[in-house]
C-alpha positions as protocol buffer text, in pm:
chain_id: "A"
residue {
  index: 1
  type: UNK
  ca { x: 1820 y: -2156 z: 2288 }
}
residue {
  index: 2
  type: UNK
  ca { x: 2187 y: -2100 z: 2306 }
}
residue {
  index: 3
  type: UNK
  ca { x: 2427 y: -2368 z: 2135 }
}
residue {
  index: 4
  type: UNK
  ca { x: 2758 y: -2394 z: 2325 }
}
residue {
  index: 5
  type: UNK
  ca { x: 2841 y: -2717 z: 2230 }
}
residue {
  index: 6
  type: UNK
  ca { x: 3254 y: -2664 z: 2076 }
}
residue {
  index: 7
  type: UNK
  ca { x: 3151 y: -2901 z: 1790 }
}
residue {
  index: 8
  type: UNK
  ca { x: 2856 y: -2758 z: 1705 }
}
residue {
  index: 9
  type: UNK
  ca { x: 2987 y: -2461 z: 1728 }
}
residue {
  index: 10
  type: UNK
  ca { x: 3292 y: -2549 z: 1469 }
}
residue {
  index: 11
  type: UNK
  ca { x: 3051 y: -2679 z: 1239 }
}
residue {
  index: 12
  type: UNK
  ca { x: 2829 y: -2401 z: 1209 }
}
residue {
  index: 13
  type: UNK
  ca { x: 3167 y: -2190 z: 1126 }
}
residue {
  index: 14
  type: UNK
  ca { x: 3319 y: -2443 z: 900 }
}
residue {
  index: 15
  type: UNK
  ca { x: 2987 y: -2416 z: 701 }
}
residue {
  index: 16
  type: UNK
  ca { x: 2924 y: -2057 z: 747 }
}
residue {
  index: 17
  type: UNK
  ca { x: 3226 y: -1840 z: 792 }
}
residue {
  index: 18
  type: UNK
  ca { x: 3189 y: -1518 z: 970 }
}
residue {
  index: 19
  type: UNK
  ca { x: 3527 y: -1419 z: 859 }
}
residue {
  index: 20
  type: UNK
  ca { x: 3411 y: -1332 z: 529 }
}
residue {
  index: 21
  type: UNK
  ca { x: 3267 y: -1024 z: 663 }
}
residue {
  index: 22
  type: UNK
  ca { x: 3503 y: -919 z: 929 }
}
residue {
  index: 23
  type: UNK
  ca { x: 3859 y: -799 z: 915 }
}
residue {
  index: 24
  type: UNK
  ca { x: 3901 y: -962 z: 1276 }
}
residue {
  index: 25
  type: UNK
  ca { x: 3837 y: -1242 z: 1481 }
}
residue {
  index: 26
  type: UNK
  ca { x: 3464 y: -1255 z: 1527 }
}
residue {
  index: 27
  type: UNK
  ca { x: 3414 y: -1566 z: 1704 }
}
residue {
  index: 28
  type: UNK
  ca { x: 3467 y: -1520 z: 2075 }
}
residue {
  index: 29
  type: UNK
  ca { x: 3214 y: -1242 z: 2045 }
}
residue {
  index: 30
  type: UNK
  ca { x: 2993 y: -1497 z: 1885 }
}
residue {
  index: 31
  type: UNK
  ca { x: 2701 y: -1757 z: 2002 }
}
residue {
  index: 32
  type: UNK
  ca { x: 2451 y: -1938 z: 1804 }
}
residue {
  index: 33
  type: UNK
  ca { x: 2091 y: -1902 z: 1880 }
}
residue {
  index: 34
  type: UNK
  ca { x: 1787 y: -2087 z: 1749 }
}
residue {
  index: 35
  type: UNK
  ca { x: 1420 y: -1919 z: 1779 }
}
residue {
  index: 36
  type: UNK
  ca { x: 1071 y: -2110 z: 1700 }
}
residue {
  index: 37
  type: UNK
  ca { x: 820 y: -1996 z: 1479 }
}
residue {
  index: 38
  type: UNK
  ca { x: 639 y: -1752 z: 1590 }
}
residue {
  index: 39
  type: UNK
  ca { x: 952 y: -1648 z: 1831 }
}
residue {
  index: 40
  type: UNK
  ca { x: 1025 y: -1277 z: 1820 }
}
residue {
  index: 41
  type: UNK
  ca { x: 1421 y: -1210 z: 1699 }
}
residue {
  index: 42
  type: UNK
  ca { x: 1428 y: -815 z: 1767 }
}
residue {
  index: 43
  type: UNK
  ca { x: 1152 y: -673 z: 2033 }
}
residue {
  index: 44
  type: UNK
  ca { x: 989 y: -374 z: 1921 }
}
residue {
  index: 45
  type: UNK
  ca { x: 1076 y: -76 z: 2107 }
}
residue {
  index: 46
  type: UNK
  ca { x: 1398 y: -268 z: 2292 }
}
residue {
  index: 47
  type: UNK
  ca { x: 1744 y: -180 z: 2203 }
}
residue {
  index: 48
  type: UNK
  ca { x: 1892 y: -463 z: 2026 }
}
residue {
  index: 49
  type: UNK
  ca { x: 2188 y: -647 z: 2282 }
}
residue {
  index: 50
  type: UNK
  ca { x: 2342 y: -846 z: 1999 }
}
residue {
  index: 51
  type: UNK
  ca { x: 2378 y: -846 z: 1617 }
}
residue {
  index: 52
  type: UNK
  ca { x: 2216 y: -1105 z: 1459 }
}
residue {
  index: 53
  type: UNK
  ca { x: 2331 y: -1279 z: 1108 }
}
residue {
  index: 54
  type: UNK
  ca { x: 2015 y: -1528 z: 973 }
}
residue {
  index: 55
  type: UNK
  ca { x: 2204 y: -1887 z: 862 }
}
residue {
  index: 56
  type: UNK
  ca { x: 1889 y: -2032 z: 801 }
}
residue {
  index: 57
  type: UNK
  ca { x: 1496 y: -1974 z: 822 }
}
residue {
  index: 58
  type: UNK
  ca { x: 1272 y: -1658 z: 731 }
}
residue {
  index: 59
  type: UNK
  ca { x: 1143 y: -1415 z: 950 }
}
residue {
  index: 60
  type: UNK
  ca { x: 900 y: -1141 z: 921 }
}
residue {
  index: 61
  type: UNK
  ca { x: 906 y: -761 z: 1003 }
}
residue {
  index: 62
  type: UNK
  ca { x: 650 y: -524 z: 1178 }
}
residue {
  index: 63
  type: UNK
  ca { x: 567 y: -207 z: 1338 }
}
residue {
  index: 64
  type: UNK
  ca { x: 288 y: -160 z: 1616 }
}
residue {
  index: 65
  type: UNK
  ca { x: 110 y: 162 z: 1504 }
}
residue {
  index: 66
  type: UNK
  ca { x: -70 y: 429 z: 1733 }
}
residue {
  index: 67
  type: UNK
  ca { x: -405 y: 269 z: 1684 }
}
residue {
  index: 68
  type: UNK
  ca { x: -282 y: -68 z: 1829 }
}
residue {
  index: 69
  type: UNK
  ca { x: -315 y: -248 z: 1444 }
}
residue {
  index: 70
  type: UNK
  ca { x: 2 y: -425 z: 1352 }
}
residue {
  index: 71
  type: UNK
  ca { x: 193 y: -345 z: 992 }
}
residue {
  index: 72
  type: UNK
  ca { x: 376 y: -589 z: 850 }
}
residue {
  index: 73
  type: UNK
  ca { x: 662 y: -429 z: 650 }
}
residue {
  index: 74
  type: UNK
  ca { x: 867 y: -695 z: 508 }
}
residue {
  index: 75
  type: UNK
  ca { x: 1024 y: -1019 z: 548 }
}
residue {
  index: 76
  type: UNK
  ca { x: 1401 y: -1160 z: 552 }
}
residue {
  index: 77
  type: UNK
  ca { x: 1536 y: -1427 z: 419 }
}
residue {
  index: 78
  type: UNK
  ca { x: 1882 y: -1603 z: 522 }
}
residue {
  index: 79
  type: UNK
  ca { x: 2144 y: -1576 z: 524 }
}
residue {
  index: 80
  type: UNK
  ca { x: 2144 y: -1211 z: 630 }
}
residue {
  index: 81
  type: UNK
  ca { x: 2247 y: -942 z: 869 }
}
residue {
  index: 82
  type: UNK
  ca { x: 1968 y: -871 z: 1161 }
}
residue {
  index: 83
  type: UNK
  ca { x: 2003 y: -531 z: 1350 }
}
residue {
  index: 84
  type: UNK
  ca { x: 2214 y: -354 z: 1130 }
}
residue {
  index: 85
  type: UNK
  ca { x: 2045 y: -57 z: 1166 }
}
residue {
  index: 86
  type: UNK
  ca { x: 2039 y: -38 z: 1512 }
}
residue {
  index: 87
  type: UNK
  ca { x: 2397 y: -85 z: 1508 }
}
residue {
  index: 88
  type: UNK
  ca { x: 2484 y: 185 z: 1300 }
}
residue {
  index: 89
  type: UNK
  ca { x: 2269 y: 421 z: 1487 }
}
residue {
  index: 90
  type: UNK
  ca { x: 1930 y: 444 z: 1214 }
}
residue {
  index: 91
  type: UNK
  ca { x: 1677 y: 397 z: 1443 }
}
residue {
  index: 92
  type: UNK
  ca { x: 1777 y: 374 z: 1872 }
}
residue {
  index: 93
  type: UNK
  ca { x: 1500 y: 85 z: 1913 }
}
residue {
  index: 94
  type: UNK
  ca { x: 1448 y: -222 z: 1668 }
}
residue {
  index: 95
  type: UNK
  ca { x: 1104 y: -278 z: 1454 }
}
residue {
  index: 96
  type: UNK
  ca { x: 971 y: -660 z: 1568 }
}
residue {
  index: 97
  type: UNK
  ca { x: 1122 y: -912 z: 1389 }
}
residue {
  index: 98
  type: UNK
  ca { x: 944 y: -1273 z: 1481 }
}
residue {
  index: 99
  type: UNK
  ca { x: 1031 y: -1628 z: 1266 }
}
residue {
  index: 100
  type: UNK
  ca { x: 842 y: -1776 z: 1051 }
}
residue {
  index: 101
  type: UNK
  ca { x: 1002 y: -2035 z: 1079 }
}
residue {
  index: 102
  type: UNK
  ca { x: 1211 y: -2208 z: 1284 }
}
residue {
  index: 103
  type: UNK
  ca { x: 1564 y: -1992 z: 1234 }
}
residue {
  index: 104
  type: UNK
  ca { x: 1940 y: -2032 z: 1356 }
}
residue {
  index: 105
  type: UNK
  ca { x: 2109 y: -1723 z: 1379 }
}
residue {
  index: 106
  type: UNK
  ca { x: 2499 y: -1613 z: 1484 }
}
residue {
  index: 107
  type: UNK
  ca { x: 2432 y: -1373 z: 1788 }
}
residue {
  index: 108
  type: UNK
  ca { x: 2754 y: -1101 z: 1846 }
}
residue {
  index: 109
  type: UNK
  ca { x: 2744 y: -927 z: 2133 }
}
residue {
  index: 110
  type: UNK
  ca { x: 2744 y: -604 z: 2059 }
}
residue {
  index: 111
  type: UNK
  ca { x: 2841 y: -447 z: 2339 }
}
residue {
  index: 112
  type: UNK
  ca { x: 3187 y: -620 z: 2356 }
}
residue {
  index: 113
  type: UNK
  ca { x: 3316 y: -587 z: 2026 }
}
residue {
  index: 114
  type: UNK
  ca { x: 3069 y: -265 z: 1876 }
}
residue {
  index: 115
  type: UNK
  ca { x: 3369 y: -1 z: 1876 }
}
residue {
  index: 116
  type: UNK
  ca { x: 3577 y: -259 z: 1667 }
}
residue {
  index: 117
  type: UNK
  ca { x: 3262 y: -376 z: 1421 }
}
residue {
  index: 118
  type: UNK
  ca { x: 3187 y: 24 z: 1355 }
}
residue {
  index: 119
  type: UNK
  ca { x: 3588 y: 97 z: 1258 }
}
residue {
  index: 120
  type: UNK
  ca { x: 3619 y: -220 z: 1041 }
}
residue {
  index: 121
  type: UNK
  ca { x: 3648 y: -86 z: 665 }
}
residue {
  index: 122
  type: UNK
  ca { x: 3568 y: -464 z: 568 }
}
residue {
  index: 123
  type: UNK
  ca { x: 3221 y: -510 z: 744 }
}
residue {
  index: 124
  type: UNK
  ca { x: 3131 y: -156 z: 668 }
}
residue {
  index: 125
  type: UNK
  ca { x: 3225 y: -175 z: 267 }
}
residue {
  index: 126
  type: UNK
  ca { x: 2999 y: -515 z: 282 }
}
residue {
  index: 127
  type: UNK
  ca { x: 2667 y: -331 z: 541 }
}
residue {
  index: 128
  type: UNK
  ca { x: 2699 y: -57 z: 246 }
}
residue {
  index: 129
  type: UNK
  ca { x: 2646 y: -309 z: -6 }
}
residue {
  index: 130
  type: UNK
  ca { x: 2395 y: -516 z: 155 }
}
residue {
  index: 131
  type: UNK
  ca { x: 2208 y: -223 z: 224 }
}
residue {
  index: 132
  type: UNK
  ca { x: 2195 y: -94 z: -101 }
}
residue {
  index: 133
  type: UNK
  ca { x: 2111 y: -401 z: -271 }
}
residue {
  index: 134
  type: UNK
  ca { x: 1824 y: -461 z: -16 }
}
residue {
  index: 135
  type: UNK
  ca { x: 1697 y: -103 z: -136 }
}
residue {
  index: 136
  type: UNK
  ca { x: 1712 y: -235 z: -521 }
}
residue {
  index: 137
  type: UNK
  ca { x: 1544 y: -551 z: -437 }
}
residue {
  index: 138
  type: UNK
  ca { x: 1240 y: -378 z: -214 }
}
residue {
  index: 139
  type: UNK
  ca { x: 1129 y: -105 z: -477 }
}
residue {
  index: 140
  type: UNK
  ca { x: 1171 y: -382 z: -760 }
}
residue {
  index: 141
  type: UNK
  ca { x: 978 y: -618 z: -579 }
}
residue {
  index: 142
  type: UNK
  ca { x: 743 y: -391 z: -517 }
}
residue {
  index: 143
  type: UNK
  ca { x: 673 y: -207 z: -832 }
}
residue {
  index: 144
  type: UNK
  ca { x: 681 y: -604 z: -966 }
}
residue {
  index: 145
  type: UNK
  ca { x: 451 y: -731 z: -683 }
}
residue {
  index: 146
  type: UNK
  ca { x: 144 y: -446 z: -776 }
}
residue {
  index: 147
  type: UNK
  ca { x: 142 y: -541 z: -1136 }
}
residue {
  index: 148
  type: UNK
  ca { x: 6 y: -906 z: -1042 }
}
residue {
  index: 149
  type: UNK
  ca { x: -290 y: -1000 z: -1009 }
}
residue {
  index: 150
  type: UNK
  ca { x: -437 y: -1045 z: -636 }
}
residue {
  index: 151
  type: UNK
  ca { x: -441 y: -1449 z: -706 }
}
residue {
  index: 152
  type: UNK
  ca { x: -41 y: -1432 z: -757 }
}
residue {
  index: 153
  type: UNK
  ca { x: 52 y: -1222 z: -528 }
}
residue {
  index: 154
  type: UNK
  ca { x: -137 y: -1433 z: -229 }
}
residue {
  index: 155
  type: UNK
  ca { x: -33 y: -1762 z: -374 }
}
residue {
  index: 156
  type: UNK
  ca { x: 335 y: -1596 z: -347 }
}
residue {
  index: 157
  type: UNK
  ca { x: 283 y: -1465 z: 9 }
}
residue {
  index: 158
  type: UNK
  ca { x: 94 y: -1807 z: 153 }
}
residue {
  index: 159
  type: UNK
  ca { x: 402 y: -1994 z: 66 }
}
residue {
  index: 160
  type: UNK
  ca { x: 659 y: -1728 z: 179 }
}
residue {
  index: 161
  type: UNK
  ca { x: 457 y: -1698 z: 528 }
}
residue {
  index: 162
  type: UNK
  ca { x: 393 y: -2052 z: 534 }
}
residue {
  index: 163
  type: UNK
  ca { x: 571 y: -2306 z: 782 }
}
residue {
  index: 164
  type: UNK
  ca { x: 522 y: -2640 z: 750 }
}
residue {
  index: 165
  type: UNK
  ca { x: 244 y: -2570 z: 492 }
}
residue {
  index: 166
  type: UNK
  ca { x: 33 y: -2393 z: 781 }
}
residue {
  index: 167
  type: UNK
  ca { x: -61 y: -2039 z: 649 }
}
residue {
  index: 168
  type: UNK
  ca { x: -208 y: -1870 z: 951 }
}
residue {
  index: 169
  type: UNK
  ca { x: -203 y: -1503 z: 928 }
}
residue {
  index: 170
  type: UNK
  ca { x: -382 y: -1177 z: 1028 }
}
residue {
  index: 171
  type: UNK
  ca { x: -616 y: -1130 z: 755 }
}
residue {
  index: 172
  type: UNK
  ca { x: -592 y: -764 z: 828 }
}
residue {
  index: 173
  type: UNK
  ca { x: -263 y: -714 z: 831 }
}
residue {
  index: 174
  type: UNK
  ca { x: -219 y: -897 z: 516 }
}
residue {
  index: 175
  type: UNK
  ca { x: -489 y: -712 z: 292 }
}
residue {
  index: 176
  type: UNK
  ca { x: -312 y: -407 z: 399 }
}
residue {
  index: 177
  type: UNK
  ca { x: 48 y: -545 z: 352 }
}
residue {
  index: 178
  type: UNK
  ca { x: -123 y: -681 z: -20 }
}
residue {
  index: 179
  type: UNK
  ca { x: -304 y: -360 z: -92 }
}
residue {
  index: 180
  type: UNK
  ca { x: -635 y: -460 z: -135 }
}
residue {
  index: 181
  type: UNK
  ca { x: -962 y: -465 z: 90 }
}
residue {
  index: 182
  type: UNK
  ca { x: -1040 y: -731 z: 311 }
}
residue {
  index: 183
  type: UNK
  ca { x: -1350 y: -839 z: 110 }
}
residue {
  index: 184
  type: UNK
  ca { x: -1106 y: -940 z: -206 }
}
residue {
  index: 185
  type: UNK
  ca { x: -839 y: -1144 z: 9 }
}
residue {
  index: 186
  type: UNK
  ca { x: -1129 y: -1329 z: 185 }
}
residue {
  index: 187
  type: UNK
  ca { x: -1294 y: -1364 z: -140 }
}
residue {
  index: 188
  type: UNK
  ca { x: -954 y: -1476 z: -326 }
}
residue {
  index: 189
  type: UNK
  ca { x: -902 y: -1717 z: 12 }
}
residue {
  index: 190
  type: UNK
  ca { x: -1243 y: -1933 z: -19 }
}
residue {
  index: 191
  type: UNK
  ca { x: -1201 y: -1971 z: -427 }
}
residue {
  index: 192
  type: UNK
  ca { x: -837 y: -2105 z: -332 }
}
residue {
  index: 193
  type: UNK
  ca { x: -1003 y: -2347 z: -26 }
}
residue {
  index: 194
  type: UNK
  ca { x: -1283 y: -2415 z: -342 }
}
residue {
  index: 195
  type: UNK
  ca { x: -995 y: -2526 z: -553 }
}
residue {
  index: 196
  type: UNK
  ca { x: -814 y: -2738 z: -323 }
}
residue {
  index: 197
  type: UNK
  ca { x: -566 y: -2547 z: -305 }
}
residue {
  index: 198
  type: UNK
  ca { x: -597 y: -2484 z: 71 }
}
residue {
  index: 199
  type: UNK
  ca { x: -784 y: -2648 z: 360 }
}
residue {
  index: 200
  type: UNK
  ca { x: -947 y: -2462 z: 652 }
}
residue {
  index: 201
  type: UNK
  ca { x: -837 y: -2554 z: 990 }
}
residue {
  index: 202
  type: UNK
  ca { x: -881 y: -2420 z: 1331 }
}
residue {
  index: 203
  type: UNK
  ca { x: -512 y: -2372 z: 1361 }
}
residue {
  index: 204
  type: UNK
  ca { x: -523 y: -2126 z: 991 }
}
residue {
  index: 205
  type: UNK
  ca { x: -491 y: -2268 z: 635 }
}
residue {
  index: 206
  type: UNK
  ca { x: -346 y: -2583 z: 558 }
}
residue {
  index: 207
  type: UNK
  ca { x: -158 y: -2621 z: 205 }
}
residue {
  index: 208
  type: UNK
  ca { x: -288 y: -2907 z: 1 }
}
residue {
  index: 209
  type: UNK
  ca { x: -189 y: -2883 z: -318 }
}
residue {
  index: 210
  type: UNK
  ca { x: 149 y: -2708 z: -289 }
}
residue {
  index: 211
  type: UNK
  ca { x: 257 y: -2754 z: -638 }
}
residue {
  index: 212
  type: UNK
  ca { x: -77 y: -2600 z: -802 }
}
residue {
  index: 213
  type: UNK
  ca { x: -36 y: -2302 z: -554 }
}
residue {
  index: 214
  type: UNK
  ca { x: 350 y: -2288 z: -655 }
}
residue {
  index: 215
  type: UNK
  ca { x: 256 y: -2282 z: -1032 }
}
residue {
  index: 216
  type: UNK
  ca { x: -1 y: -2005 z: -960 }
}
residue {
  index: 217
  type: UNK
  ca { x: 301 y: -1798 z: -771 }
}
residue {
  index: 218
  type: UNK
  ca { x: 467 y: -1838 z: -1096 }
}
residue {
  index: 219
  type: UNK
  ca { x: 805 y: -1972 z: -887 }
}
residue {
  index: 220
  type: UNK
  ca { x: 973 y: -2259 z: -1138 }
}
């Protein structure tokens, strides 16, 4: 859904300021989008048509592999670029990106302002940055994430993948994502719907006790 409402429009930019990031006038290149949960942001495989930046919400990232199982790779949090790689010319096509929750993003059009975005010394001196510190924050997360136990590290994950405290992923694709087998996360699942922690539903797993499960996470 596209907002192009004027004072909905000023708002957003009053609020969250494009100009922060570009040495030009952004905003006539600019539209704000909203996408549902479960609402695919970048299409695997497509060429990205606009640049997105994330004002609010959390999406996740995947890659279809050759075998037809999905990978999830990692997930974003706002606010954030969306795309950059495929505007800098990193990959031709985009990964899948889908919400997680409902998110509101700025959409630029890339193909009306790209030449100017690519020779703008401000933007690029921020993507460099952004970039970089996303690399940091992956490999510490990472090396952080395998010294947990299995309970911590799905406590942390139900509530990051969680939207409105409905946890209703691929078992699959998460014991792979997690690193374990798909014995341990089921097992680690049913002591956590034992506990109250979580209640089975036909539409996934319902959070109960979202302050015991937050505690487990370790997130104060």
């Amino acid at each position: 859904m596209t907002i192009k409402e004027h004072g909905t429009l000023e708002d957003y930019y009053n609020h969250f300021p494009l100009t922060d990031y570009f040495s030009f006038d952004i905003c006539p290149y600019t539209s704000i989008v909203k996408f549902e949960s479960n609402e695919e942001i970048l299409c695997e495989g497509e060429k990205p048509d606009y640049l997105y930046y994330l004002i609010d919400g959390r999406a996740k990232l995947f890659i279809s592999q050759g075998n037809g199982r999905i990978s999830l790779i990692n997930f974003i949090n706002a606010p954030c670029f969306v795309g950059e790689m495929e505007l800098i010319g990193a990959q031709d096509t985009a990964n899948g990106i889908m919400a997680i929750t409902p998110c509101t993003c700025y959409a630029i059009r890339i193909e009306k302002c790209k030449d100017r975005i690519l020779n703008d010394t401000k933007f690029l001196r921020y993507l460099c940055l952004f970039l970089s510190q996303k690399a940091i924050r992956n490999t510490y997360n990472y090396s952080k994430n395998q010294a947990y136990p299995l309970e911590i590290r799905l406590a942390k994950f139900i509530l990051m993948t969680s939207c409105n405290r409905l946890y209703r992923e691929n078992h699959t694709e998460v014991s792979e994502f997690l690193g374990v087998t798909y014995r341990h996360l089921l097992y680690v699942l049913a002591d956590f719907v034992k506990r109250g922690l979580l209640a089975k539903t036909k539409q996934g797993y319902f959070i109960q006790d979202i302050s015991t499960l937050r505690n487990i996470a370790e997130i104060k």
